């Protein structure tokens, strides 16, 4: 414990080391070395507590998003060691600042990882510049909440069962009761399987040992699902299963099973996250290589008919108003677009919703007119088709610098649709959220020797 700090100010400590970071007024304040700066820390904490500053003329601003992402990744991977004395302070750290990479998109130094040399070799062929950035320091780490520019990875059903068992075992709040009952069923089966050994040892300690054998527990969860689904099928007597005639817990299991099949190992790039509603695009579902005229028009203008009726108009009145076809695509630009992307452009299935909307073009190029960064500091951009076409035709950019998406995936955007709430699904273990290097989200998923889902989880 560092003298002079209120307990509430200490919001993170890496296990096994003496690390500390502080937060004031809802944001990261600074990183300080202990001993030489105790007096400075005390003063700063007092000022932050009452909302003032020790320098009245200093501008008030939040942390740079790029530096924050680099810092957070470094903290998770290797921590930030505090010096024991002023003399131990490293050169260049005289102001108590954390060193950050000159370019936050060029890796994290010692964070270099390799999870698939075959994937890296393919990336070198598809996009050498991005491969260089990837090899300099690709990273991904789990986060407690989804964030724009991060990823959501769909977890398999056996993982969900084990996740629910842990939550049932420790009475974790926030998990839907019907799903939690399956976690309790798995825990009961584990207790039955564990039993007592030949020496008579049993009880909680033996259950704990068996629960720690993850491969065994996953298989146990999978066998429970298989047995229960077979019972549901047998009860249907060869007829089509009617979910409305099932018990609430069996219906929950069936829905979890179907959902896991429909979204098997999908990885989403989060584009929007605002409270209960989250949306993004699935980045590992290639739809087509090469773009014809019809697909190009859909990407550039969409297929949904339009209307000029205000959103506040009564639905019955709005339904009676004729809907107009989408505006025509500028023909000269369409021809240029086909010339640039028609042969090798990569189109992905972005999700089941909004498939009639205009397509999305995702890339990592900052200076395209009309493009916008999906979130500050991510280095991931959307839009800028005109400059992209000109750049590809001139040879400035590669076709594989860009990814096109048809459709989106939304969570909990419809009123009362609690089943689609991402909060609920994450509580049930259906999804995990990750922050990642932008190269993980931007690289093409075309013929990957190791699927992207495995790559993300292994990073």
mmCIF file of C-alpha atoms in Angstrom, residues 129 333 336-337 339-341 361 363 365 367-369 383-402 404:
data_model
loop_
_atom_site.group_PDB
_atom_site.id
_atom_site.type_symbol
_atom_site.label_atom_id
_atom_site.label_comp_id
_atom_site.label_asym_id
_atom_site.label_seq_id
_atom_site.Cartn_x
_atom_site.Cartn_y
_atom_site.Cartn_z
ATOM 1 C CA UNK A 129 2.566 -3.775 -45.742
ATOM 2 C CA UNK A 333 -18.231 5.956 -61.110
ATOM 3 C CA UNK A 336 -14.532 2.880 -62.375
ATOM 4 C CA UNK A 337 -15.539 0.901 -59.293
ATOM 5 C CA UNK A 339 -12.521 -1.585 -63.018
ATOM 6 C CA UNK A 340 -10.873 -1.212 -59.603
ATOM 7 C CA UNK A 341 -12.600 -3.962 -57.593
ATOM 8 C CA UNK A 361 -16.148 -0.568 -46.900
ATOM 9 C CA UNK A 363 -9.987 -0.288 -44.283
ATOM 10 C CA UNK A 365 -6.203 4.187 -44.589
ATOM 11 C CA UNK A 367 -6.534 10.096 -45.503
ATOM 12 C CA UNK A 368 -9.408 9.005 -47.749
ATOM 13 C CA UNK A 369 -11.990 11.716 -48.340
ATOM 14 C CA UNK A 383 -16.128 4.812 -46.182
ATOM 15 C CA UNK A 384 -14.190 6.869 -48.719
ATOM 16 C CA UNK A 385 -15.120 4.842 -51.797
ATOM 17 C CA UNK A 386 -14.262 7.556 -54.344
ATOM 18 C CA UNK A 387 -10.662 7.972 -53.153
ATOM 19 C CA UNK A 388 -10.330 4.208 -52.752
ATOM 20 C CA UNK A 389 -11.256 3.633 -56.386
ATOM 21 C CA UNK A 390 -8.854 6.322 -57.587
ATOM 22 C CA UNK A 391 -6.086 4.931 -55.377
ATOM 23 C CA UNK A 392 -6.494 1.356 -56.611
ATOM 24 C CA UNK A 393 -6.601 2.438 -60.266
ATOM 25 C CA UNK A 394 -3.467 4.548 -59.834
ATOM 26 C CA UNK A 395 -1.616 1.739 -58.050
ATOM 27 C CA UNK A 396 -1.359 3.653 -54.774
ATOM 28 C CA UNK A 397 -3.490 1.099 -52.931
ATOM 29 C CA UNK A 398 -4.081 -2.618 -53.280
ATOM 30 C CA UNK A 399 -7.510 -4.159 -53.842
ATOM 31 C CA UNK A 400 -6.933 -6.231 -50.678
ATOM 32 C CA UNK A 401 -6.502 -3.081 -48.585
ATOM 33 C CA UNK A 402 -10.304 -2.918 -48.538
ATOM 34 C CA UNK A 404 -16.700 -4.875 -48.298
#
